[in-house]
Coordinates of N, CA and C in Angstrom, one line a residue:
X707 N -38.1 52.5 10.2 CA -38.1 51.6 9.1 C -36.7 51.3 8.6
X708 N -36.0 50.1 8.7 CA -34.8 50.1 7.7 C -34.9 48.4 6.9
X709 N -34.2 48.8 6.2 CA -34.0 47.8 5.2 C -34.0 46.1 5.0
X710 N -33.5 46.1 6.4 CA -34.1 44.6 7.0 C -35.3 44.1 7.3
X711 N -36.1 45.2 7.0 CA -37.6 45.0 7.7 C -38.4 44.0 6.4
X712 N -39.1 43.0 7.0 CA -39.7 42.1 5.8 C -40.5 42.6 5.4
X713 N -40.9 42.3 3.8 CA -42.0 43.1 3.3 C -43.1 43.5 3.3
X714 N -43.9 42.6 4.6 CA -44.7 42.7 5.4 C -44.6 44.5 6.1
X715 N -43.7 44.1 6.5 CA -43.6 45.5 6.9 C -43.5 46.6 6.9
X716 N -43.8 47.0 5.6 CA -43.4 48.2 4.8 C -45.2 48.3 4.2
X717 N -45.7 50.0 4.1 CA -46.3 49.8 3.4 C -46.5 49.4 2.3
X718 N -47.5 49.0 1.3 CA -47.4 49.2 -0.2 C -47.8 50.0 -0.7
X719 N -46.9 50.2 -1.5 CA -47.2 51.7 -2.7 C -46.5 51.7 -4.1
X720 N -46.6 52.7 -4.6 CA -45.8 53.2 -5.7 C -44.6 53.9 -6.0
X721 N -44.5 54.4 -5.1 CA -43.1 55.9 -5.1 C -44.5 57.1 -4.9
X722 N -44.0 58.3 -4.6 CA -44.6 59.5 -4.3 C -44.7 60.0 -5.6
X723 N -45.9 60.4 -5.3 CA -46.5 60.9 -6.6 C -46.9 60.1 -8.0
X724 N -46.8 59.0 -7.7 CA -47.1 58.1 -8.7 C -48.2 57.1 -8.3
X725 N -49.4 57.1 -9.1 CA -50.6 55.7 -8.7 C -50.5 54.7 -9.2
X726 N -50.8 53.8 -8.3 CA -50.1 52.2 -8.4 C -51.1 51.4 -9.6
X727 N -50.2 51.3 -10.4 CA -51.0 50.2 -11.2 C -50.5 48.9 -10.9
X728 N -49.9 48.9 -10.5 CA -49.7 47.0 -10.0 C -50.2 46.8 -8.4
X729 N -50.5 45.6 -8.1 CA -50.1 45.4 -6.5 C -48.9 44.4 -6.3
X730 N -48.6 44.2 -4.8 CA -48.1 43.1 -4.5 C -48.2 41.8 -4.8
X731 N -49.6 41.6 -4.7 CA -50.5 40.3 -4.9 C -50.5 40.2 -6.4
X732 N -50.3 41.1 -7.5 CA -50.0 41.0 -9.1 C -48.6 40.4 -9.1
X733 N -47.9 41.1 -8.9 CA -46.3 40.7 -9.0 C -46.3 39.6 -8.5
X734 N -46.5 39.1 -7.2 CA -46.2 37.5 -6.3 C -46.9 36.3 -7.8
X735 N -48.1 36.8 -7.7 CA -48.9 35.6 -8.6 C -47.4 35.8 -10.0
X736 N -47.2 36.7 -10.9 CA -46.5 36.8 -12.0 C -45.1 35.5 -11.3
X737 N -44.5 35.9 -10.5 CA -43.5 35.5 -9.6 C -43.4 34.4 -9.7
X738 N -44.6 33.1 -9.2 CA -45.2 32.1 -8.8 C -44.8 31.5 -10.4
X739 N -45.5 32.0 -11.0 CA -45.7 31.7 -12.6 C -44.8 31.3 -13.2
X740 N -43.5 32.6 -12.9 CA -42.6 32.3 -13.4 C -41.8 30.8 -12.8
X741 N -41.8 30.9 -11.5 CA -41.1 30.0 -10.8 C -41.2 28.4 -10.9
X742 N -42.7 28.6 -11.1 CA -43.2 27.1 -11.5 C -42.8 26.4 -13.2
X743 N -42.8 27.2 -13.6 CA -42.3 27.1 -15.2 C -40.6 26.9 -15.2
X744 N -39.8 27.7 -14.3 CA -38.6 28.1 -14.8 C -37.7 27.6 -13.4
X745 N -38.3 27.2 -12.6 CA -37.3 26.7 -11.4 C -37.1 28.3 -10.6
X746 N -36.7 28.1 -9.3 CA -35.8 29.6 -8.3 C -35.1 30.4 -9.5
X747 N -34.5 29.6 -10.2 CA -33.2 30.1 -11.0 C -33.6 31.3 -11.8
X748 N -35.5 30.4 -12.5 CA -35.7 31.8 -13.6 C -36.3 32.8 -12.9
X749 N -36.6 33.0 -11.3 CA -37.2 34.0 -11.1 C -36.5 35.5 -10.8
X750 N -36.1 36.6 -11.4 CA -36.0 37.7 -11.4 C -36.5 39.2 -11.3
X751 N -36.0 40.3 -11.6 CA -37.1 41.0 -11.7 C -37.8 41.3 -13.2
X752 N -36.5 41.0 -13.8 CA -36.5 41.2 -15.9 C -37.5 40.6 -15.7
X753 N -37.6 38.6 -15.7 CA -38.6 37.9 -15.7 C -39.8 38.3 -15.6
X754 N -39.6 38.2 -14.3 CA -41.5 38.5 -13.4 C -42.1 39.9 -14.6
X755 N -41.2 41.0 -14.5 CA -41.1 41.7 -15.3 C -42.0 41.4 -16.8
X756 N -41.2 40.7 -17.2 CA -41.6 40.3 -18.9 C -43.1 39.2 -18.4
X757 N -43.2 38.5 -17.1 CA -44.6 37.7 -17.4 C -45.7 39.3 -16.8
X758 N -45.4 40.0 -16.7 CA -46.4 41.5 -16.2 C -46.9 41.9 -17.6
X759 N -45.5 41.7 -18.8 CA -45.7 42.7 -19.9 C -45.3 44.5 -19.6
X760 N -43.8 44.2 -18.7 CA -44.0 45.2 -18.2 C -42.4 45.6 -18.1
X761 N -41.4 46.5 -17.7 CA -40.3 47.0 -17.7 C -39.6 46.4 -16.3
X762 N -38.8 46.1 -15.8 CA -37.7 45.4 -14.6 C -38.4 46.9 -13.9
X763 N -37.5 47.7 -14.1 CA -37.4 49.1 -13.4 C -38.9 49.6 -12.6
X764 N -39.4 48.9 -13.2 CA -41.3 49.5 -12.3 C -41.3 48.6 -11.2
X765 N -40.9 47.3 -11.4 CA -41.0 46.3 -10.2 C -40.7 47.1 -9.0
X766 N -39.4 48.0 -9.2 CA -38.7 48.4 -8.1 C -39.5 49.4 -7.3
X767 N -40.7 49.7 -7.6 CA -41.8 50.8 -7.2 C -42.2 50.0 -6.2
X768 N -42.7 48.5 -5.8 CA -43.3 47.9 -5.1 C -42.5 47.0 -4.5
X769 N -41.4 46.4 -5.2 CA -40.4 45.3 -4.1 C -39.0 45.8 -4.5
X770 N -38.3 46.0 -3.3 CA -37.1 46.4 -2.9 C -36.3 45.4 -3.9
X771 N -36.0 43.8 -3.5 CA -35.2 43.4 -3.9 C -35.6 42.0 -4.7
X772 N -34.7 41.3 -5.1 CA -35.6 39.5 -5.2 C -35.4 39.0 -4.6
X773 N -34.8 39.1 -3.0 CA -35.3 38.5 -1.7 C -37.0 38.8 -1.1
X774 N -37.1 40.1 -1.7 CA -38.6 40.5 -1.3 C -39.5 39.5 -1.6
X775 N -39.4 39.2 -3.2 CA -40.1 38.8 -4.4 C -40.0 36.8 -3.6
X776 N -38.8 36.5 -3.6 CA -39.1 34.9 -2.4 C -39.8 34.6 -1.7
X777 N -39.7 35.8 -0.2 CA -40.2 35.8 0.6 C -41.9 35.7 0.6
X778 N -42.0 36.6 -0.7 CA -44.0 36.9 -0.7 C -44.6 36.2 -1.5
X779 N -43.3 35.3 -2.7 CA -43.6 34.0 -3.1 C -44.0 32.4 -2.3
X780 N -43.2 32.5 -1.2 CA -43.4 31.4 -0.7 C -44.6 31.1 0.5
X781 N -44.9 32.4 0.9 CA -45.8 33.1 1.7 C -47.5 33.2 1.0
X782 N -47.5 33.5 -0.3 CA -48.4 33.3 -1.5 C -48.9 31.9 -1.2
X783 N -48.5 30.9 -1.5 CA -48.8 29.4 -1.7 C -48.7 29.2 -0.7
X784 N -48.2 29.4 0.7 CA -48.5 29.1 2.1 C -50.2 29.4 2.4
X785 N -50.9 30.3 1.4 CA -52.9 30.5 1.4 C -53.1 29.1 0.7
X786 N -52.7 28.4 0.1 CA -53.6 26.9 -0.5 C -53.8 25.9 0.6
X787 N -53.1 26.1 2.0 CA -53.8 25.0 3.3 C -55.6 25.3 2.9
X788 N -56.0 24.6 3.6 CA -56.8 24.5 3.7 C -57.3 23.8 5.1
X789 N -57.4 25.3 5.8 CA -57.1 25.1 7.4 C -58.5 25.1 8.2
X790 N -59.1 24.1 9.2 CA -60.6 24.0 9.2 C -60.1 23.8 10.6
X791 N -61.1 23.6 11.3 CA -61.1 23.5 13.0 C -60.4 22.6 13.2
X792 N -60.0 22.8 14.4 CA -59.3 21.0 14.6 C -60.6 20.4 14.8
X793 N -60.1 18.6 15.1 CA -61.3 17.6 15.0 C -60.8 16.8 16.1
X794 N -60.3 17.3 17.0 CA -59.9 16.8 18.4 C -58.6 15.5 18.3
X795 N -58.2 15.0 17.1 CA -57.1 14.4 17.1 C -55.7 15.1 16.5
X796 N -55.2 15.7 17.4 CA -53.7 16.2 17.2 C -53.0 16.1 15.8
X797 N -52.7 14.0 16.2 CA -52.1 14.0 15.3 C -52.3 13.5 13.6
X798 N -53.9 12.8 13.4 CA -54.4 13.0 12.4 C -54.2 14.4 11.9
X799 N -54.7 16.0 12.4 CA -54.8 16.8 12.1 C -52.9 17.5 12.0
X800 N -52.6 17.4 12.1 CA -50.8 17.1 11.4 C -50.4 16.5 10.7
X801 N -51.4 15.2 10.4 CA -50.4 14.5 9.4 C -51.4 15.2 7.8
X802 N -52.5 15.7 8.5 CA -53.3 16.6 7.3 C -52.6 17.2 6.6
X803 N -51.9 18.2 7.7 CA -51.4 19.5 7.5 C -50.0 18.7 6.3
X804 N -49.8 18.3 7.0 CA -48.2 17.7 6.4 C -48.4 16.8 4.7
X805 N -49.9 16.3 4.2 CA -49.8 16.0 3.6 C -50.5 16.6 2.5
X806 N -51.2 18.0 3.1 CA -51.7 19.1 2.1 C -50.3 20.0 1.7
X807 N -49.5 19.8 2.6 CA -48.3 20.6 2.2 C -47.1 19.9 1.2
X808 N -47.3 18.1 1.1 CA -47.0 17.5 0.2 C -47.4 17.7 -1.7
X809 N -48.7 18.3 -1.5 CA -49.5 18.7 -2.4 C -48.9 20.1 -3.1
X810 N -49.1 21.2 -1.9 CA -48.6 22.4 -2.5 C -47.1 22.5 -3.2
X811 N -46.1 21.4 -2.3 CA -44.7 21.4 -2.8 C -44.8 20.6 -4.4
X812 N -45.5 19.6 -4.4 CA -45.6 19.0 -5.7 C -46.3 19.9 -7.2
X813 N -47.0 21.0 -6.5 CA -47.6 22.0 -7.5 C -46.4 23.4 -7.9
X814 N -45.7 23.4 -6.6 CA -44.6 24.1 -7.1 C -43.1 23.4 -6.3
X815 N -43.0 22.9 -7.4 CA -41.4 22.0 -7.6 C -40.0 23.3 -6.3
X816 N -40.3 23.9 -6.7 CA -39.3 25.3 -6.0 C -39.5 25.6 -4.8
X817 N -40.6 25.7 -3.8 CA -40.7 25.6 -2.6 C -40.0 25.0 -1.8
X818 N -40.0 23.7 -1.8 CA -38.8 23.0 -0.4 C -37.6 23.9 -0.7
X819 N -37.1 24.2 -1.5 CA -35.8 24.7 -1.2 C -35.9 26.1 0.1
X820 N -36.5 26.9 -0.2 CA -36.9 28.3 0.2 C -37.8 27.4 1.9
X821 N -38.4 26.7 1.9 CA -38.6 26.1 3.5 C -37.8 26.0 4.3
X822 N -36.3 25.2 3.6 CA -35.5 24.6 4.3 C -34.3 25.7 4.0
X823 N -34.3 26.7 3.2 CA -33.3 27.5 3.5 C -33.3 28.8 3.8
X824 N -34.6 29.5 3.9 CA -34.8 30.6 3.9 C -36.6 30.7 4.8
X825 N -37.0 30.2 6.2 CA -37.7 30.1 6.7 C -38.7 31.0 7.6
X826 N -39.2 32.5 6.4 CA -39.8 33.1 6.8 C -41.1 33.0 6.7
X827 N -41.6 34.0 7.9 CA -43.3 33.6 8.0 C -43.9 35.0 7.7
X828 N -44.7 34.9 6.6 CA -45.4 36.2 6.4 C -47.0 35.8 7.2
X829 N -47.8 36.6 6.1 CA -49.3 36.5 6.9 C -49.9 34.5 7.0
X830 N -49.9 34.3 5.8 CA -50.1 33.0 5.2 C -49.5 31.9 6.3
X831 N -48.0 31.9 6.6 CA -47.5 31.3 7.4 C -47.9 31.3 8.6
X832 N -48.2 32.5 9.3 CA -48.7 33.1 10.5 C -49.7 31.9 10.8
X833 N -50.9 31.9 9.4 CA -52.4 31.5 9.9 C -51.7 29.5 9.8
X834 N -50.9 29.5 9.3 CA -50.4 27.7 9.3 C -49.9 27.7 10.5
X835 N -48.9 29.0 11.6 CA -48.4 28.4 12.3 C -49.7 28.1 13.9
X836 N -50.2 29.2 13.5 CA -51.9 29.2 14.3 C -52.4 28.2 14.6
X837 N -52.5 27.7 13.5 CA -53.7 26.4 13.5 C -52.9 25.3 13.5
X838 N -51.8 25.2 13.6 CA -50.8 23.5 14.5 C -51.1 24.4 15.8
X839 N -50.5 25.2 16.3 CA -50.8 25.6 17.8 C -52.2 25.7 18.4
X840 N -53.3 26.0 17.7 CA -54.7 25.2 17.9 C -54.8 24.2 18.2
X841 N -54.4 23.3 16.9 CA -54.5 21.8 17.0 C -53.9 21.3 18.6
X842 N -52.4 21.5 18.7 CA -52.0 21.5 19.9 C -52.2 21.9 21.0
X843 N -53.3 22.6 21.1 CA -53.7 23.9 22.1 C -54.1 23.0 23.8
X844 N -54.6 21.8 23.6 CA -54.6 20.6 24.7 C -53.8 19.8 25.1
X845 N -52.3 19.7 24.2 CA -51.6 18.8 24.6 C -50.7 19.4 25.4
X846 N -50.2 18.3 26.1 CA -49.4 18.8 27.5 C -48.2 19.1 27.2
X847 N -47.5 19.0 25.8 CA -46.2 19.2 25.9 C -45.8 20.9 25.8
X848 N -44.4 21.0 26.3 CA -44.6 22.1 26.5 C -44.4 22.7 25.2
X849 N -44.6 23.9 25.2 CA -45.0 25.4 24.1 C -43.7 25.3 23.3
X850 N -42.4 25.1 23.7 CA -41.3 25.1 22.8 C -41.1 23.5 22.1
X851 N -41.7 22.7 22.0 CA -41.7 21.2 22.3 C -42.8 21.6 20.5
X852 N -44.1 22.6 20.9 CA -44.8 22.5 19.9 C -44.5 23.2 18.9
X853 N -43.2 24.5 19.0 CA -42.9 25.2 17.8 C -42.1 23.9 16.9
X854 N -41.5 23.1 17.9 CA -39.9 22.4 17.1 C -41.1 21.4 16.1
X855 N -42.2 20.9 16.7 CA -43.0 20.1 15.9 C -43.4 20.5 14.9
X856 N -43.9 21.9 14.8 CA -44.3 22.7 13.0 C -42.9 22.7 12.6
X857 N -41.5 22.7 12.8 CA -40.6 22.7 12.3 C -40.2 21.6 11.6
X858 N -40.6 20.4 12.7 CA -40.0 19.4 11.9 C -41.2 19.0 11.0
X859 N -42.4 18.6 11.2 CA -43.1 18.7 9.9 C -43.1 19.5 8.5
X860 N -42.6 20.6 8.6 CA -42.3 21.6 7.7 C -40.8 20.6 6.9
X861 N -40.2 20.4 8.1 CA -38.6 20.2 7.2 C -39.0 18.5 6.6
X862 N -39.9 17.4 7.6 CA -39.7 16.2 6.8 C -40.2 16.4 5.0
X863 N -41.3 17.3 5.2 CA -42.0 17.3 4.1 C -41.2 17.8 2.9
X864 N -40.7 18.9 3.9 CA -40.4 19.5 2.2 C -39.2 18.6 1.9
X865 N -38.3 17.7 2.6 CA -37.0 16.9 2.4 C -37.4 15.7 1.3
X866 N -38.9 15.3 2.1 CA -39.7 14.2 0.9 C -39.9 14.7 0.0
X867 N -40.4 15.8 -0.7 CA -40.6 16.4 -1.9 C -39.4 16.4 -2.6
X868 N -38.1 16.8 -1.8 CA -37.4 17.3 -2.5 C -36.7 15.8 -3.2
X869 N -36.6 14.5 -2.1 CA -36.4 13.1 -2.7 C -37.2 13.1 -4.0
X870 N -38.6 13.1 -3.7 CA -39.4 12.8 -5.1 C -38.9 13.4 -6.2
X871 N -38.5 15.3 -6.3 CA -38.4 15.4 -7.0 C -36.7 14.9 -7.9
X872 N -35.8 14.0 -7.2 CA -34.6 13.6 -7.8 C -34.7 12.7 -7.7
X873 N -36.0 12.3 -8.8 CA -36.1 10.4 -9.1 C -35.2 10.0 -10.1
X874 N -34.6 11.1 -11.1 CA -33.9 10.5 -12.0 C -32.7 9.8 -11.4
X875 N -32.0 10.7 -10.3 CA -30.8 10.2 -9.2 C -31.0 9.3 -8.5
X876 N -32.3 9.1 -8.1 CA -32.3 8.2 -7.1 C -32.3 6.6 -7.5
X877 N -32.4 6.9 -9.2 CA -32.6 5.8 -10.3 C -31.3 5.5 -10.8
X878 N -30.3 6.2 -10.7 CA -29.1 5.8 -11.3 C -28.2 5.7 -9.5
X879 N -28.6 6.2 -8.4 CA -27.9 5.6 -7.4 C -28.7 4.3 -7.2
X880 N -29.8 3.9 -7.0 CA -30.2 2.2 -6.8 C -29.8 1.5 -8.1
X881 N -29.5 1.7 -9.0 CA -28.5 0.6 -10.2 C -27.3 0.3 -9.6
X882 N -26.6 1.4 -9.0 CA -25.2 1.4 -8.4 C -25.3 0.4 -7.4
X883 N -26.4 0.8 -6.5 CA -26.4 -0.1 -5.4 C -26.6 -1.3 -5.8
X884 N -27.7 -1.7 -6.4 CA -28.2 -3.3 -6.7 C -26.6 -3.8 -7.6
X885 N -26.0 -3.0 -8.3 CA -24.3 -3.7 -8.7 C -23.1 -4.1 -7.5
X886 N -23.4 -3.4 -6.5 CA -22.5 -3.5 -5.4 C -23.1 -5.0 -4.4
X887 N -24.4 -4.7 -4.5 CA -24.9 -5.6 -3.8 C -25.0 -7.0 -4.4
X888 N -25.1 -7.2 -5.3 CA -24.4 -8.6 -6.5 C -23.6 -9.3 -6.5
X889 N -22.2 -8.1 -5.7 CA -20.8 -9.1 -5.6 C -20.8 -9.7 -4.1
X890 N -21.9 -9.3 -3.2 CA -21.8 -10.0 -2.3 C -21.4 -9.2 -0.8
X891 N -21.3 -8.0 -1.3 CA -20.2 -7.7 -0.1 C -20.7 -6.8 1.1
X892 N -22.3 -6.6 1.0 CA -22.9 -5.7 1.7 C -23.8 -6.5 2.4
X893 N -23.9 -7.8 3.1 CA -25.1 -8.3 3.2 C -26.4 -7.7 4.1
X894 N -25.8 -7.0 4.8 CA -27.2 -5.6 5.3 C -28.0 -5.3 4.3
X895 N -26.9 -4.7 3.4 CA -27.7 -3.8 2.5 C -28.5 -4.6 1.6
X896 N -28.1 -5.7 1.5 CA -28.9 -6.8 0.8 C -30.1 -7.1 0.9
X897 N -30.1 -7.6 2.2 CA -31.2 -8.0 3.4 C -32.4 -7.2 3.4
X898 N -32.1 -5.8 3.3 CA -33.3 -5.0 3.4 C -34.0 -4.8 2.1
X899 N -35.3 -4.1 2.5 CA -36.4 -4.1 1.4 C -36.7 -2.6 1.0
X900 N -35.8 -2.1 0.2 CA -36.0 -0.5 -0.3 C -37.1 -0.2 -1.0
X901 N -37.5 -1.0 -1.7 CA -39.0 -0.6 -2.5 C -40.3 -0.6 -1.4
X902 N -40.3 -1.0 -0.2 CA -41.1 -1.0 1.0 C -42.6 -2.0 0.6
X903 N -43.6 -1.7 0.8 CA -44.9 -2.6 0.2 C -46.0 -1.9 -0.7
X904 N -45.2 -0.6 -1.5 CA -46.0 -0.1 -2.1 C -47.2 1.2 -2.0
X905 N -47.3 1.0 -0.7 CA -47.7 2.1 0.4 C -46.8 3.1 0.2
X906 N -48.0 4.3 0.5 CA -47.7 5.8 1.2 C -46.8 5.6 2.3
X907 N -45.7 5.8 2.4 CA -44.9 5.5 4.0 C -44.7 7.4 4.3
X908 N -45.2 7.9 3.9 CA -45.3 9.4 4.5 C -45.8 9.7 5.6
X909 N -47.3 8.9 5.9 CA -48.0 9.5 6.6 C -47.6 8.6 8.3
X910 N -47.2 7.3 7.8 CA -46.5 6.8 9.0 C -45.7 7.4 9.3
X911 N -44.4 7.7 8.4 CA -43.0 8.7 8.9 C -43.5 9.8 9.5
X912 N -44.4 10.9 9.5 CA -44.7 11.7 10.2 C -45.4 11.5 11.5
X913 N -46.5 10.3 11.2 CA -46.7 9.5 12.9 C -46.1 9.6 13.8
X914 N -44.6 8.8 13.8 CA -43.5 8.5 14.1 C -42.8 9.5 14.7
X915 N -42.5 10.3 13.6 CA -41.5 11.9 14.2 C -42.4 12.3 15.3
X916 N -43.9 13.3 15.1 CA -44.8 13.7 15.7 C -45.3 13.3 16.8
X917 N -45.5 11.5 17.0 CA -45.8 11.2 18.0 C -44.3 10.7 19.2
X918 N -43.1 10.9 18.4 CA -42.1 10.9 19.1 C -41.5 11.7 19.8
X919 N -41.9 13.1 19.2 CA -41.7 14.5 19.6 C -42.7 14.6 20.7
X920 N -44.1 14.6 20.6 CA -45.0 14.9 21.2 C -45.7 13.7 21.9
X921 N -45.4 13.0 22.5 CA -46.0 11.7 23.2 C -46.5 12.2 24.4
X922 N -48.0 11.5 24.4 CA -49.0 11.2 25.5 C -49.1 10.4 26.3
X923 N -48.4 10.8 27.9 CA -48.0 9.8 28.8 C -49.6 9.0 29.1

């Protein structure tokens, strides 16, 4: 056992000689709580801590560090898929996946970050990465062809969340633009249509990526 090992990997306990009044699964949910209320930033151990009703220094009986506490956060909400057989179409059953995961990132604001920067797979992740390689389990592309595809569906999604969530910016850069575009000097940028037709354009952009990555000769 050393120190690098993810928290999966360690048993759970208390310290020797001591009986566990918390679990893992207490602390993650307190974690979550905090996270969602308070952004990455408010999660700690004081925090998690104070949503327990409880002292920093006990946390350290069950998680090493607040990389632990990330890791079994993000891993946590990776159990809200709602993962059923495949239905014999690939990529319907991906753009599922990709738009139930649109869902979980909009229920917690703080996740894309931790997808796209810190991309561990505990148990939860395990059974998401299962069931795209199910889904996949027919198609001819090859086996490294199907990891890069849960990658890139993992990274478009969480990137679109992370747009959604900087509408205030994305509202003071299109004023900027539509001012530039006034004096004439862009006519591309003119020409085109950024507000699109009002449509979900998610589920096509992932079409797209998915069936560009994975095409059926």
């Amino acid at each position: 056992m050393t120190s690098s090992d993810l928290i999966w990997m360690r048993p759970e306990g208390a310290g020797v000689g001591r009986p566990a009044s918390r679990s893992r699964a207490e602390i993650t949910e307190a974690a979550v709580r905090v996270a969602d209320r308070d952004g990455l930033a408010g999660v700690s151990m004081r925090h998690v801590a104070a949503e327990l009703g409880t002292g920093a220094g006990s946390l350290y009986r069950y998680v090493d560090t607040r990389e632990d506490l990330l890791d079994l956060m993000a891993d946590h909400v990776a159990g809200e898929y709602r993962l059923g057989p495949p239905t014999g179409s690939w990529l319907d059953d991906l753009v599922d996946v990709g738009l139930q995961a649109r869902e979980i990132y909009r229920r917690h604001p703080w996740l894309p970050e931790l997808v796209l920067t810190r991309p561990v797979a505990g148990p939860n992740g395990l059974d998401l990465a299962e069931h795209v390689l199910a889904v996949l389990a027919d198609h001819p592309a090859p086996d490294g062809d199907k990891v890069v595809a849960l990658a890139l569906l993992n990274a478009v999604v969480a990137a679109n969340a992370q747009f959604e969530a900087s509408s205030v910016d994305v509202l003071r850069g299109a004023r900027y633009l539509a001012h530039v575009v006034a004096r004439g000097e862009h006519p591309h940028l003119a020409a085109i249509r950024l507000g699109g037709d009002g449509g979900d354009p998610l589920p096509t952009a992932l079409r797209r990526v998915l069936g560009g990555l994975l095409p059926v000769d």
